[in-house]
PDB file of C-alpha atoms in Angstrom:
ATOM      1  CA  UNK A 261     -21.747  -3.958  -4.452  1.00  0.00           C
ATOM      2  CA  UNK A 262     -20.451  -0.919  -2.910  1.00  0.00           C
ATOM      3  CA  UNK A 263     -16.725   0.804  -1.650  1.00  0.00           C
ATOM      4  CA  UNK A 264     -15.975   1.895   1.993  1.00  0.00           C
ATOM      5  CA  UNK A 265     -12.317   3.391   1.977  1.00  0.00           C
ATOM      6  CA  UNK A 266     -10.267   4.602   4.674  1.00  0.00           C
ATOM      7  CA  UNK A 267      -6.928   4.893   5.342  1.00  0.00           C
ATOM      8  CA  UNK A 268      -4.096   6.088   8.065  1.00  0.00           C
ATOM      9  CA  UNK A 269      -0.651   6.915   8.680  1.00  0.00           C
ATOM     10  CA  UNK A 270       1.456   7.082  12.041  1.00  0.00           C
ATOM     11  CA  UNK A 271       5.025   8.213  12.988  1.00  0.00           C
ATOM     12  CA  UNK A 272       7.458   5.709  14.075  1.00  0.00           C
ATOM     13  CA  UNK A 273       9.097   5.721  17.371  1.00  0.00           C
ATOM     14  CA  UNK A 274      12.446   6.611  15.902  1.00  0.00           C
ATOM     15  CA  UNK A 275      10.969   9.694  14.130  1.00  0.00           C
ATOM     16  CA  UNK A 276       9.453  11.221  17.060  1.00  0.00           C
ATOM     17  CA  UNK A 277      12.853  10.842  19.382  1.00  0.00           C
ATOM     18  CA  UNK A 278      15.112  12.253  16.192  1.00  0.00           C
ATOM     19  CA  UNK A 279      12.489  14.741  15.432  1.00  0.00           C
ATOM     20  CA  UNK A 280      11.630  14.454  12.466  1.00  0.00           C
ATOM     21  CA  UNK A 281       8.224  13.754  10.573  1.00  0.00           C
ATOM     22  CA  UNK A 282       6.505  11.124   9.810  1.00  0.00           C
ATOM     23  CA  UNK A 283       7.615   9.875   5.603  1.00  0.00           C
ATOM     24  CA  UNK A 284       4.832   7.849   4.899  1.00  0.00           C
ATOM     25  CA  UNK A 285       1.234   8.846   3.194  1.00  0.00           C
ATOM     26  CA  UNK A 286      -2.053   6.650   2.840  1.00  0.00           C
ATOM     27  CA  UNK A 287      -4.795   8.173   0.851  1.00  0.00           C
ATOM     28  CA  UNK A 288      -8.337   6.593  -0.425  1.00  0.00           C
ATOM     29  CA  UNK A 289     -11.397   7.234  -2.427  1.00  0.00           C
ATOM     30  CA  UNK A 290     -14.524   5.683  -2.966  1.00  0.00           C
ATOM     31  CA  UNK A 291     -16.805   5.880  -5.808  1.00  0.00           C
ATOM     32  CA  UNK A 292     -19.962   4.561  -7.008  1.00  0.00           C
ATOM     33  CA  UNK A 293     -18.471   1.843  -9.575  1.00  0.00           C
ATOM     34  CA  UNK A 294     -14.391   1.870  -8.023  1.00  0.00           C
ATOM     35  CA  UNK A 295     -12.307   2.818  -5.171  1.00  0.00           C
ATOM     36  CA  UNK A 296      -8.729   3.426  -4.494  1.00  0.00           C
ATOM     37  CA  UNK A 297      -6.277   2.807  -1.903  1.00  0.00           C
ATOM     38  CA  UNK A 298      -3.023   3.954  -1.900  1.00  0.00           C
ATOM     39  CA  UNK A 299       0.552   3.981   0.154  1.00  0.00           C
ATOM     40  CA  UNK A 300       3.684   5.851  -0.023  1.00  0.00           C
ATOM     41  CA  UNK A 301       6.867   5.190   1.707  1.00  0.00           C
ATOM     42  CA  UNK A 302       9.467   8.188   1.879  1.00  0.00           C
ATOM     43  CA  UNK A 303      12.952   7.016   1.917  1.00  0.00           C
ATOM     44  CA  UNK A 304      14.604   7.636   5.692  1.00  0.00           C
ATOM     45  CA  UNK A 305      17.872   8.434   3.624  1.00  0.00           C
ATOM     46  CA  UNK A 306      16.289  10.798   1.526  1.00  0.00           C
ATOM     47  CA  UNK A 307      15.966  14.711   1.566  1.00  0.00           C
ATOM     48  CA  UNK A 308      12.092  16.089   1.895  1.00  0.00           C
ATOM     49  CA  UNK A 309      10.581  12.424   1.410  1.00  0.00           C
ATOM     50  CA  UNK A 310       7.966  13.424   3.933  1.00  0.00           C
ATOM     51  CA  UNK A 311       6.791  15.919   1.047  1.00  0.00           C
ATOM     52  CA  UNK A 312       7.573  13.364  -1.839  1.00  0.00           C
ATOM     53  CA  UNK A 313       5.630  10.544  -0.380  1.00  0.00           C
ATOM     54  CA  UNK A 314       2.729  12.721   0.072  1.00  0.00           C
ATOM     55  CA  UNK A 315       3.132  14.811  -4.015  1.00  0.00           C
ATOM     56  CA  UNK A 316       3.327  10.699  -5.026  1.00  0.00           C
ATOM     57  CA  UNK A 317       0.201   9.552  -4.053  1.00  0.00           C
ATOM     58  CA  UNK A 318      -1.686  12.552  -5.439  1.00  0.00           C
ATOM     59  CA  UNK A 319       0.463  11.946  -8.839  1.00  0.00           C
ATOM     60  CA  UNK A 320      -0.673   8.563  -8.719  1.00  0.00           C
ATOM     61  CA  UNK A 321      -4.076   9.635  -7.529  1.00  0.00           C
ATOM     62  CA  UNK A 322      -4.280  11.916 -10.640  1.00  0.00           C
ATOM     63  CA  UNK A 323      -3.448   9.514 -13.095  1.00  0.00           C
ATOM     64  CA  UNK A 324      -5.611   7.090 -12.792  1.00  0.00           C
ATOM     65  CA  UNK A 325      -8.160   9.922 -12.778  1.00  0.00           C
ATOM     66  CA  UNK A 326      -7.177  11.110 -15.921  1.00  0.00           C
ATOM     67  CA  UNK A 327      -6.697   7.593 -17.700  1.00  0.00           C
ATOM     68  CA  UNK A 328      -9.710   7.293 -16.569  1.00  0.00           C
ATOM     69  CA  UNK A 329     -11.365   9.734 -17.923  1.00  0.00           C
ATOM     70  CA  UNK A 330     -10.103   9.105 -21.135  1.00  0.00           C
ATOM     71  CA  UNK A 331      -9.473   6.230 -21.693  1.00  0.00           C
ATOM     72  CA  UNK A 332     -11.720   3.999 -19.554  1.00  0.00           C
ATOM     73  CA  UNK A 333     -11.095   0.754 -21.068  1.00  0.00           C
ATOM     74  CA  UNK A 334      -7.133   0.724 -19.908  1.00  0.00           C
ATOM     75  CA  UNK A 335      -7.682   1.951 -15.910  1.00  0.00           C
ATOM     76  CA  UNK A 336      -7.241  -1.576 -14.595  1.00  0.00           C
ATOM     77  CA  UNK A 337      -4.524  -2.181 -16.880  1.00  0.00           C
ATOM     78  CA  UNK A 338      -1.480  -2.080 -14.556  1.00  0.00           C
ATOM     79  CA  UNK A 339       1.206  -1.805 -17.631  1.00  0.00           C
ATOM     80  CA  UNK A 340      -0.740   0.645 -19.089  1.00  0.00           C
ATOM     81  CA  UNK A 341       1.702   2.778 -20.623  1.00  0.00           C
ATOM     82  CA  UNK A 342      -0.816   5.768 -20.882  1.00  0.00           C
ATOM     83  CA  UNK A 343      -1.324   5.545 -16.938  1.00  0.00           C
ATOM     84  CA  UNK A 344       2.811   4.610 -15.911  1.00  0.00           C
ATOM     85  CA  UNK A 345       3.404   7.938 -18.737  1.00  0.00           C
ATOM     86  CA  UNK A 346       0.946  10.340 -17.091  1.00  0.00           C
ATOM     87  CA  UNK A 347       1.793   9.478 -13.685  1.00  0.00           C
ATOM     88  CA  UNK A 348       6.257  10.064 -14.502  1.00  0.00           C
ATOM     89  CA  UNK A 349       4.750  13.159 -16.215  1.00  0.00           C
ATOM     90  CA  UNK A 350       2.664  14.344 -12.866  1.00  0.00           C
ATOM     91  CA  UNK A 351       5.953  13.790 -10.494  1.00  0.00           C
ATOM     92  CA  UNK A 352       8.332  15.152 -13.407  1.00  0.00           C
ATOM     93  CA  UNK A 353       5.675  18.174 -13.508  1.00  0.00           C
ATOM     94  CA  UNK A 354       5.513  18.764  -9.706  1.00  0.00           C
ATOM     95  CA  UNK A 355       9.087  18.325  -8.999  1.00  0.00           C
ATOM     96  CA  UNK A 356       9.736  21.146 -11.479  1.00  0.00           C
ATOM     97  CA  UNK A 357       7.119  23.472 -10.378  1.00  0.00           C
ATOM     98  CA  UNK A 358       7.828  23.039  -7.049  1.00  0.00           C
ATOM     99  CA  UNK A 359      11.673  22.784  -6.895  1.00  0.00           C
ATOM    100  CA  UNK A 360      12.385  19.751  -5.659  1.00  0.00           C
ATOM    101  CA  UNK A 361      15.301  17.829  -5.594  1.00  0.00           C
ATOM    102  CA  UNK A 362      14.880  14.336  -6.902  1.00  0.00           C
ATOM    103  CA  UNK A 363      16.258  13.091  -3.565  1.00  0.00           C
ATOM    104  CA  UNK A 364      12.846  15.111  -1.995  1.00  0.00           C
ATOM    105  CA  UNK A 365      11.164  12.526  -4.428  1.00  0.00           C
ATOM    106  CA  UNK A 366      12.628   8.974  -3.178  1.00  0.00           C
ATOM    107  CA  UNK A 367       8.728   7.594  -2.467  1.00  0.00           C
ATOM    108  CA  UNK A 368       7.348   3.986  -2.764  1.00  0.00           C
ATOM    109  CA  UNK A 369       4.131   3.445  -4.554  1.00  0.00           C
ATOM    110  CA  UNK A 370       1.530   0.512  -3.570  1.00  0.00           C
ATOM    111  CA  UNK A 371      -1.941   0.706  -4.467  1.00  0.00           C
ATOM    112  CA  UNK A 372      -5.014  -1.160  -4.743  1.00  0.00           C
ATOM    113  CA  UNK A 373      -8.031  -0.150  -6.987  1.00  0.00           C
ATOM    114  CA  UNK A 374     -10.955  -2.242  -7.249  1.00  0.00           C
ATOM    115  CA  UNK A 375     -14.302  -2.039  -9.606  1.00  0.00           C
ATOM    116  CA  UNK A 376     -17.001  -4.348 -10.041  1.00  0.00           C
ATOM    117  CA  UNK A 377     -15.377  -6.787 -12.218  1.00  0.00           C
ATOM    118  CA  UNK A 378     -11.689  -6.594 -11.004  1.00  0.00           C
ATOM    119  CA  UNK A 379      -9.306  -6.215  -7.946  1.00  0.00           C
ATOM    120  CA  UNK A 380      -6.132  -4.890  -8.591  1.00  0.00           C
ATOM    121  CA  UNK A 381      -2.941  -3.979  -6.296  1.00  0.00           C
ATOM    122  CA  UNK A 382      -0.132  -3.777  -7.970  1.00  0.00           C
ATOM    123  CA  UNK A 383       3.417  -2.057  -6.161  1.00  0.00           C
ATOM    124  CA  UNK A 384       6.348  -0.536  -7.201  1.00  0.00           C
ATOM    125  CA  UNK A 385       8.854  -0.230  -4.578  1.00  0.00           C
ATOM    126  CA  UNK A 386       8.316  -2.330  -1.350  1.00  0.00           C
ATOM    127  CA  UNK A 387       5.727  -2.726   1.186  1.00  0.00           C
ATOM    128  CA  UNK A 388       2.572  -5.535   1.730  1.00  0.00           C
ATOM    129  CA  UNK A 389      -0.652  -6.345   0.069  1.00  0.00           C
ATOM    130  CA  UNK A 390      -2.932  -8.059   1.638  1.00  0.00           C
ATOM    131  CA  UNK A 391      -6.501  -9.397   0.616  1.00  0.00           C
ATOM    132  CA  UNK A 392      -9.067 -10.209   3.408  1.00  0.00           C
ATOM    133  CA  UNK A 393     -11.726 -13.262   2.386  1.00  0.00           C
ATOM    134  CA  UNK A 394     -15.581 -13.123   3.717  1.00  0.00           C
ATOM    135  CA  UNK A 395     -14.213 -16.522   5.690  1.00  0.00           C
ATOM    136  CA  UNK A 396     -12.178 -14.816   7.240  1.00  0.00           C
ATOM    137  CA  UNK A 397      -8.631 -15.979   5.456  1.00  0.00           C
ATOM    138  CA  UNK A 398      -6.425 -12.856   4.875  1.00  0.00           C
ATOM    139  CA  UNK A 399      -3.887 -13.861   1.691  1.00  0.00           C
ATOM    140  CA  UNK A 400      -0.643 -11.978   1.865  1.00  0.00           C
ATOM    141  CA  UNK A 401       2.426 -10.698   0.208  1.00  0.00           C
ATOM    142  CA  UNK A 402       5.368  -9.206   1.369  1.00  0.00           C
ATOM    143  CA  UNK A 403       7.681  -7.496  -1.298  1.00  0.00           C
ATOM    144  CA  UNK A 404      11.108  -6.917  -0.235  1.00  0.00           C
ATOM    145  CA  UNK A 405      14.349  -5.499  -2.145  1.00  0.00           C
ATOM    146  CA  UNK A 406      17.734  -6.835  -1.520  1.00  0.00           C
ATOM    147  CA  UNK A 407      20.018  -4.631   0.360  1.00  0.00           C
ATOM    148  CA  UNK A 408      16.773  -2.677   1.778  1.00  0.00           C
ATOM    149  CA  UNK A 409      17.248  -0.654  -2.019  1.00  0.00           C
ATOM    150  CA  UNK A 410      13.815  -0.321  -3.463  1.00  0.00           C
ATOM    151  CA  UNK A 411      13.040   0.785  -7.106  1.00  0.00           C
ATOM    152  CA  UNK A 412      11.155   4.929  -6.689  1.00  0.00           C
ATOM    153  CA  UNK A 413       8.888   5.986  -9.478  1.00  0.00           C
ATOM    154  CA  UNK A 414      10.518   9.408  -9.699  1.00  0.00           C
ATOM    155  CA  UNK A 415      14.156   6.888 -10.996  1.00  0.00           C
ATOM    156  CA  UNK A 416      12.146   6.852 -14.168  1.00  0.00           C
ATOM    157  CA  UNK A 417      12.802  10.758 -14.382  1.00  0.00           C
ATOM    158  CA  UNK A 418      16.967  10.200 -14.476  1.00  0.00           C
ATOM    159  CA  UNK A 419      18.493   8.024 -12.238  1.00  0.00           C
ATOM    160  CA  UNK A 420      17.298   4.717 -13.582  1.00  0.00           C
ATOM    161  CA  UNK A 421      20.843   3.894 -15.044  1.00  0.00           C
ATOM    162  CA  UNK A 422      22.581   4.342 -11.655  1.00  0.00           C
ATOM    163  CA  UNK A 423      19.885   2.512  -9.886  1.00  0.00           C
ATOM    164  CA  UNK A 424      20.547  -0.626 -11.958  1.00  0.00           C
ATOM    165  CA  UNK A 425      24.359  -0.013 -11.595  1.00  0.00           C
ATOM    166  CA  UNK A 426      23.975  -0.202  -7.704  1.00  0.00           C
ATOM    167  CA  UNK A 427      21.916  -3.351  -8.321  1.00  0.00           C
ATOM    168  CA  UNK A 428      24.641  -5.111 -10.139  1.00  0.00           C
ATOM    169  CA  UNK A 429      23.650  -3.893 -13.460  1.00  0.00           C
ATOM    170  CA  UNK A 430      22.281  -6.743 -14.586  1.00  0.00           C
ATOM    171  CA  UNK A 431      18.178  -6.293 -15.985  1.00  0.00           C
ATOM    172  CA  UNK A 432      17.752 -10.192 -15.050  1.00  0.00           C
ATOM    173  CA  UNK A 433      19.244 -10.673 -12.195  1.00  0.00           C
ATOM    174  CA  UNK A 434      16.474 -11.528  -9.046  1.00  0.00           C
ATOM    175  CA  UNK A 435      16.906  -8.964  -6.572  1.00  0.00           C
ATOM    176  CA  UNK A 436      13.307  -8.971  -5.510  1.00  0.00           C
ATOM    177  CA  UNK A 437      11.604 -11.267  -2.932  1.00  0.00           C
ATOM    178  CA  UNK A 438       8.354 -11.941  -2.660  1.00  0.00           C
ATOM    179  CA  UNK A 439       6.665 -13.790   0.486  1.00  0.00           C
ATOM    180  CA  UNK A 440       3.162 -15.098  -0.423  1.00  0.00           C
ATOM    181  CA  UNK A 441       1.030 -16.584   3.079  1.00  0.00           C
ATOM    182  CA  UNK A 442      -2.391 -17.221   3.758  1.00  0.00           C
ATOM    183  CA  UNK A 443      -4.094 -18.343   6.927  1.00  0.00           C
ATOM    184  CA  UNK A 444      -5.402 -16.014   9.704  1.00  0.00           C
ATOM    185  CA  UNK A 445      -3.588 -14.675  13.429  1.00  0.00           C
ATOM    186  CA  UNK A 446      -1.256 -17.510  14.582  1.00  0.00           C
ATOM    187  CA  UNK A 447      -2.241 -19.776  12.245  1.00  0.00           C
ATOM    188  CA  UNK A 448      -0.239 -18.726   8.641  1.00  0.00           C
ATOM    189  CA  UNK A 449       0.604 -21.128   5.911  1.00  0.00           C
ATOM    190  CA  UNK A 450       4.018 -19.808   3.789  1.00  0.00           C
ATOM    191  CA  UNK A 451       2.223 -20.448   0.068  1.00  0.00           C
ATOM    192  CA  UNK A 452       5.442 -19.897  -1.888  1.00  0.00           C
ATOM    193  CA  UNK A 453       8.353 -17.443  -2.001  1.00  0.00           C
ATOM    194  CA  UNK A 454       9.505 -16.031  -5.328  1.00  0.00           C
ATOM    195  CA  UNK A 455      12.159 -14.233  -7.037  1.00  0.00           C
ATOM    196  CA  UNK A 456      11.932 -11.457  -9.385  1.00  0.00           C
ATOM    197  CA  UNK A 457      14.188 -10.145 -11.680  1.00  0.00           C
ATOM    198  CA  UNK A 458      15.623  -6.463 -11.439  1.00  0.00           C
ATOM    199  CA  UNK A 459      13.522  -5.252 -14.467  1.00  0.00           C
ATOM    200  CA  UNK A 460      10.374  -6.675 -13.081  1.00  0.00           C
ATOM    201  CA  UNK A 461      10.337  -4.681 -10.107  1.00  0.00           C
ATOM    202  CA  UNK A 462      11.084  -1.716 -11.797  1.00  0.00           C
ATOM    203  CA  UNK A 463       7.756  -1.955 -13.702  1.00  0.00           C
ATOM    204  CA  UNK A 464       6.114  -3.086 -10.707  1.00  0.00           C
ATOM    205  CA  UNK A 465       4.361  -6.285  -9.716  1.00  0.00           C
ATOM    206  CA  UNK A 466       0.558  -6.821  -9.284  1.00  0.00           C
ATOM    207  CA  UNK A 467      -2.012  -9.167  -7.879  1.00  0.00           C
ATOM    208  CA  UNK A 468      -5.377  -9.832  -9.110  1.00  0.00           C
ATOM    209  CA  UNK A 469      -8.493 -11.053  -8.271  1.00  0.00           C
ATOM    210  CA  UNK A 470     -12.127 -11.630  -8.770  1.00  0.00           C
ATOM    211  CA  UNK A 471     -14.027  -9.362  -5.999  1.00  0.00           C
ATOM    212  CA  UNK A 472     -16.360 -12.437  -5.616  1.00  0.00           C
ATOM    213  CA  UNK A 473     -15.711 -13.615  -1.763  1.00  0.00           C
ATOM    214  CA  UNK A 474     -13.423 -10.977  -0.755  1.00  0.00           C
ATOM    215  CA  UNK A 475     -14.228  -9.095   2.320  1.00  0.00           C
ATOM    216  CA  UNK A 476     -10.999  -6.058   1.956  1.00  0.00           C
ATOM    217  CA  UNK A 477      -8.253  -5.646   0.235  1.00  0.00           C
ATOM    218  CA  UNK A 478      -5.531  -3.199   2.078  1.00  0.00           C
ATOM    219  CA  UNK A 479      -1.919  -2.097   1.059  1.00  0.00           C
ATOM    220  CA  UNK A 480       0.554  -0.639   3.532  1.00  0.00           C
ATOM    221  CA  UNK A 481       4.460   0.303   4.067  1.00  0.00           C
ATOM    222  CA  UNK A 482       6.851  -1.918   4.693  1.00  0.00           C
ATOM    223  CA  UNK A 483       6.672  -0.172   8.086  1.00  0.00           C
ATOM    224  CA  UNK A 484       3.979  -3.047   8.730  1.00  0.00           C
ATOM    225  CA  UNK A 485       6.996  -5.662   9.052  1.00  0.00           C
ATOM    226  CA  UNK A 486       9.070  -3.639  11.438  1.00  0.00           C
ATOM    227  CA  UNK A 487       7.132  -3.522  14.757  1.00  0.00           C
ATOM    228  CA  UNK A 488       8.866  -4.399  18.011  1.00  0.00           C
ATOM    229  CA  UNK A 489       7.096  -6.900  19.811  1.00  0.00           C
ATOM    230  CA  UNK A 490       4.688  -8.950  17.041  1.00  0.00           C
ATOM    231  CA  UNK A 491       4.817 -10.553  14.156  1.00  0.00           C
ATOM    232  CA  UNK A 492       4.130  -8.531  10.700  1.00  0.00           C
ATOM    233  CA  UNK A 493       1.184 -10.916   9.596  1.00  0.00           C
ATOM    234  CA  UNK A 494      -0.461 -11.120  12.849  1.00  0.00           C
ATOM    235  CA  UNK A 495       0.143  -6.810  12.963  1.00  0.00           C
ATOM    236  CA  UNK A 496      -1.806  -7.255   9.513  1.00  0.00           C
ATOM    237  CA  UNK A 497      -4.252  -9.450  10.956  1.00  0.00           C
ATOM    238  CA  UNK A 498      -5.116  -6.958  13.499  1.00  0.00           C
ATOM    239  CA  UNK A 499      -5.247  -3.984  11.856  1.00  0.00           C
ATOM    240  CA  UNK A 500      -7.610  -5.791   9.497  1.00  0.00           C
ATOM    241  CA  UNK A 501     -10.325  -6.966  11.946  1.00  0.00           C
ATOM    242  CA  UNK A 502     -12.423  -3.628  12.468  1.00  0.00           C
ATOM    243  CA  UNK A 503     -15.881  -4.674  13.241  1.00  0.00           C
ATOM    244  CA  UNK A 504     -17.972  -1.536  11.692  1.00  0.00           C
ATOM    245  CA  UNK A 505     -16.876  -0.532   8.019  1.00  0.00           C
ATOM    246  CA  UNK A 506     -18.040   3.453   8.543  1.00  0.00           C
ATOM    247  CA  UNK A 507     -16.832   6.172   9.113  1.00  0.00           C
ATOM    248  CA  UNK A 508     -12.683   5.604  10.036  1.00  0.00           C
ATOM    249  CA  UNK A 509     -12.767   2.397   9.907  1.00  0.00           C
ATOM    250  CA  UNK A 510      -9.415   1.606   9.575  1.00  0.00           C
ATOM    251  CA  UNK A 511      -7.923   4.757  11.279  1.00  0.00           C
ATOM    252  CA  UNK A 512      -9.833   2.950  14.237  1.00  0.00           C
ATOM    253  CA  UNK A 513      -8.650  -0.668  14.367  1.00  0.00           C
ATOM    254  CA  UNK A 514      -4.678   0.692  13.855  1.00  0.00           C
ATOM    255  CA  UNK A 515      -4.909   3.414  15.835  1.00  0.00           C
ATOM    256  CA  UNK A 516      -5.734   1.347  18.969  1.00  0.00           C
ATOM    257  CA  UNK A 517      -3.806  -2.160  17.648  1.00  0.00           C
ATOM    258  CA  UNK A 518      -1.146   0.062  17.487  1.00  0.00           C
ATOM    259  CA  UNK A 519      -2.188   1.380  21.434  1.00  0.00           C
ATOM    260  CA  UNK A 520      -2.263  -2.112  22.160  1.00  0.00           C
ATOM    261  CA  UNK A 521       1.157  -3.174  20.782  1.00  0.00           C
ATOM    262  CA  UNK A 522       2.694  -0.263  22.726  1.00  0.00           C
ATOM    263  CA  UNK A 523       1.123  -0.978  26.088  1.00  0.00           C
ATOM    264  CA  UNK A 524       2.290  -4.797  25.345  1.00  0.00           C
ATOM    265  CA  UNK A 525       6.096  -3.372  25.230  1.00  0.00           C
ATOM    266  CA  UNK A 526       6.297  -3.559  21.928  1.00  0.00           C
ATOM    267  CA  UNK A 527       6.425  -0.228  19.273  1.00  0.00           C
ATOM    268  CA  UNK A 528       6.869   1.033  15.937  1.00  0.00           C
ATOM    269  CA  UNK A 529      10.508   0.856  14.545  1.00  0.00           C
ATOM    270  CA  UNK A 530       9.081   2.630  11.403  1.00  0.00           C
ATOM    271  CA  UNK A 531       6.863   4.920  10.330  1.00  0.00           C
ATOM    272  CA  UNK A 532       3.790   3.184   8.905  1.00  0.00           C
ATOM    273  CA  UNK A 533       0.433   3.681   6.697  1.00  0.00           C
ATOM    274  CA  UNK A 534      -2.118   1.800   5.318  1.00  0.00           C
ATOM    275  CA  UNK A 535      -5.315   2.294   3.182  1.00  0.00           C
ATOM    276  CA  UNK A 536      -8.002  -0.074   2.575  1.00  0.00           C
ATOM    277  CA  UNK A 537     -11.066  -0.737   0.267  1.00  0.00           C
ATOM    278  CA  UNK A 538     -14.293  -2.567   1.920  1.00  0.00           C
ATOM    279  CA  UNK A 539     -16.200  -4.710  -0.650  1.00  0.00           C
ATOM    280  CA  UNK A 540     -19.881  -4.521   0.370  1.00  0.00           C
ATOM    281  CA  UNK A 541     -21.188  -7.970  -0.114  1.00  0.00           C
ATOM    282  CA  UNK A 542     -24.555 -10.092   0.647  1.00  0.00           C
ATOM    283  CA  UNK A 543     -23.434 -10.132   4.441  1.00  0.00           C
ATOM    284  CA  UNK A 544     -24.483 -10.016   7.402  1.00  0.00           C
ATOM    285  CA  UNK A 545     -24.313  -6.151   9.116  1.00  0.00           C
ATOM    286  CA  UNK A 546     -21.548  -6.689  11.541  1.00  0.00           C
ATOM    287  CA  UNK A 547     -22.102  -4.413  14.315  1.00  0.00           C
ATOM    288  CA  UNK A 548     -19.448  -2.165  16.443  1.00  0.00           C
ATOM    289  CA  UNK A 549     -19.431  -3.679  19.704  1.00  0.00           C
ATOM    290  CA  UNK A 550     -16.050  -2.066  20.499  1.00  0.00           C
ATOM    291  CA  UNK A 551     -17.589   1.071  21.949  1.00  0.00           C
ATOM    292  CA  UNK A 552     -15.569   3.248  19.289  1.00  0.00           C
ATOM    293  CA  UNK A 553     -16.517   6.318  17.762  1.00  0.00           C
ATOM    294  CA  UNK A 554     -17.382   5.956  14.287  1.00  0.00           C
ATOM    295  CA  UNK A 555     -17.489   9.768  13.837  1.00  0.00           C
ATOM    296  CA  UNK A 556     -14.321  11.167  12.201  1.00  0.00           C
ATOM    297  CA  UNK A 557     -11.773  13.285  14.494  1.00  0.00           C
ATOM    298  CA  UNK A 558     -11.488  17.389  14.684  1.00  0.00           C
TER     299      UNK A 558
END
């Protein structure tokens, strides 16, 4: 089996008439026995987010990296303590070097990291996962925070008593939804919806699989589920079909969805990224009949 990564980001309408940038990061790596996909979401609300989405996916990044390298046998496990430790220690670490305010910091963190034996997205803060099948099925989940008041990494730093406190202050109480569908454009099946408690989104919730039968697994913002004009699982659906797996692969297929959506009427009320890991399996080559460049831009 091998990894083809790729990943993309885009400004939302409402950034580019206020004028300000884009807050959310995608960022992916492939390697001869893993890969990695991750998303960060900068909080509209915030200060510098635009700076703290990007300094928390190269935390994150970095961490697994060094747990990793260490301690091989604990990468793929999501409550790792070394690898939650060493990635508060990496934004703690920039965040002082740097200056920032903690309000510079207020990032999401979804990621997906895949090996051989395991698939593993796990998310703290909101956004999607979604895990593409070789039949074609795409399984998803939607993650979304009451009163639009996600849990940030950098809380662990400081603010984590005043975050609960704005969440009721109770560790127990559900104030986490989770939407879980499967089915493909047009055609989705609701599987469940669930509840989680305040303390379990804090530490983040995961999904795992066997990489046996899956085509791609992807992560993106929640800016997936905010465009004018078409539903958030068929947006995920498209985004997701990309016919050639080199090269950008996914920069392609959302870069003219997206061109698509907009010449439909519809548009981005949010900024959005995405990153995505291709499982090489015993397939057939699919072929680019699109007529895209599979080159990578200036």
């Amino acid at each position: 089996m091998r990894f083809n990564t790729d990943h993309y980001f885009h400004i939302g309408k409402p950034h580019v008439t206020a004028g300000v940038p884009c807050q959310d990061y995608a960022l992916s790596i492939d390697q001869e026995d893993s890969a990695l996909a991750i998303v960060s979401d900068g909080c509209s609300t915030g200060r510098h987010t635009d700076v703290g989405s990007r300094l928390v996916t190269l935390a994150f990044k970095q961490a697994i990296a060094d747990t990793k390298r260490f301690r091989p046998d604990t990468v793929f496990d999501h409550l790792s303590h070394e690898l939650r430790a060493r990635f508060d220690v990496n934004i703690a670490q920039t965040k002082t070097l740097l200056g920032l305010h903690q309000d510079d910091l207020l990032a999401t963190c979804v990621y997906a990291h895949a090996s051989m034996q395991k698939l593993i997205a796990h998310i703290v803060g909101d956004g999607v996962i979604a895990v593409k099948y070789l039949s074609g099925d795409i399984e998803l989940f939607r993650f979304d925070w009451d009163d639009n008041t996600p849990y940030y990494p950098c809380y662990t730093n400081g603010s984590v008593d005043k975050f609960i406190e704005v969440h009721g202050g109770d560790l127990a109480g559900e104030r986490l939804t989770v939407e879980h569908w499967r089915g493909v454009s047009e055609e989705w099946e609701q599987q469940e919806t669930d509840r989680h408690s305040l303390l379990a989104g804090m530490r983040g919730l995961t999904v795992e699989r066997e990489p046996d039968n899956i085509l791609c697994v992807a992560v993106f913002s929640d800016g997936v589920t905010q465009i004018q004009g078409i539903d958030w699982k068929d947006a995920v659906h498209q985004f997701l079909a990309f016919k050639n797996t080199t090269g950008v692969f996914l920069k392609r297929r959302m870069a003219r969805a997206i061109r698509d959506i907009e010449k439909e009427g519809g548009m981005l009320l949010d900024d959005i990224a995405g990153a995505a890991i291709h499982l090489e399996q015993n397939e057939e080559t699919i072929h680019d009949d699109d007529q895209e460049s599979n080159s990578r831009p200036s």
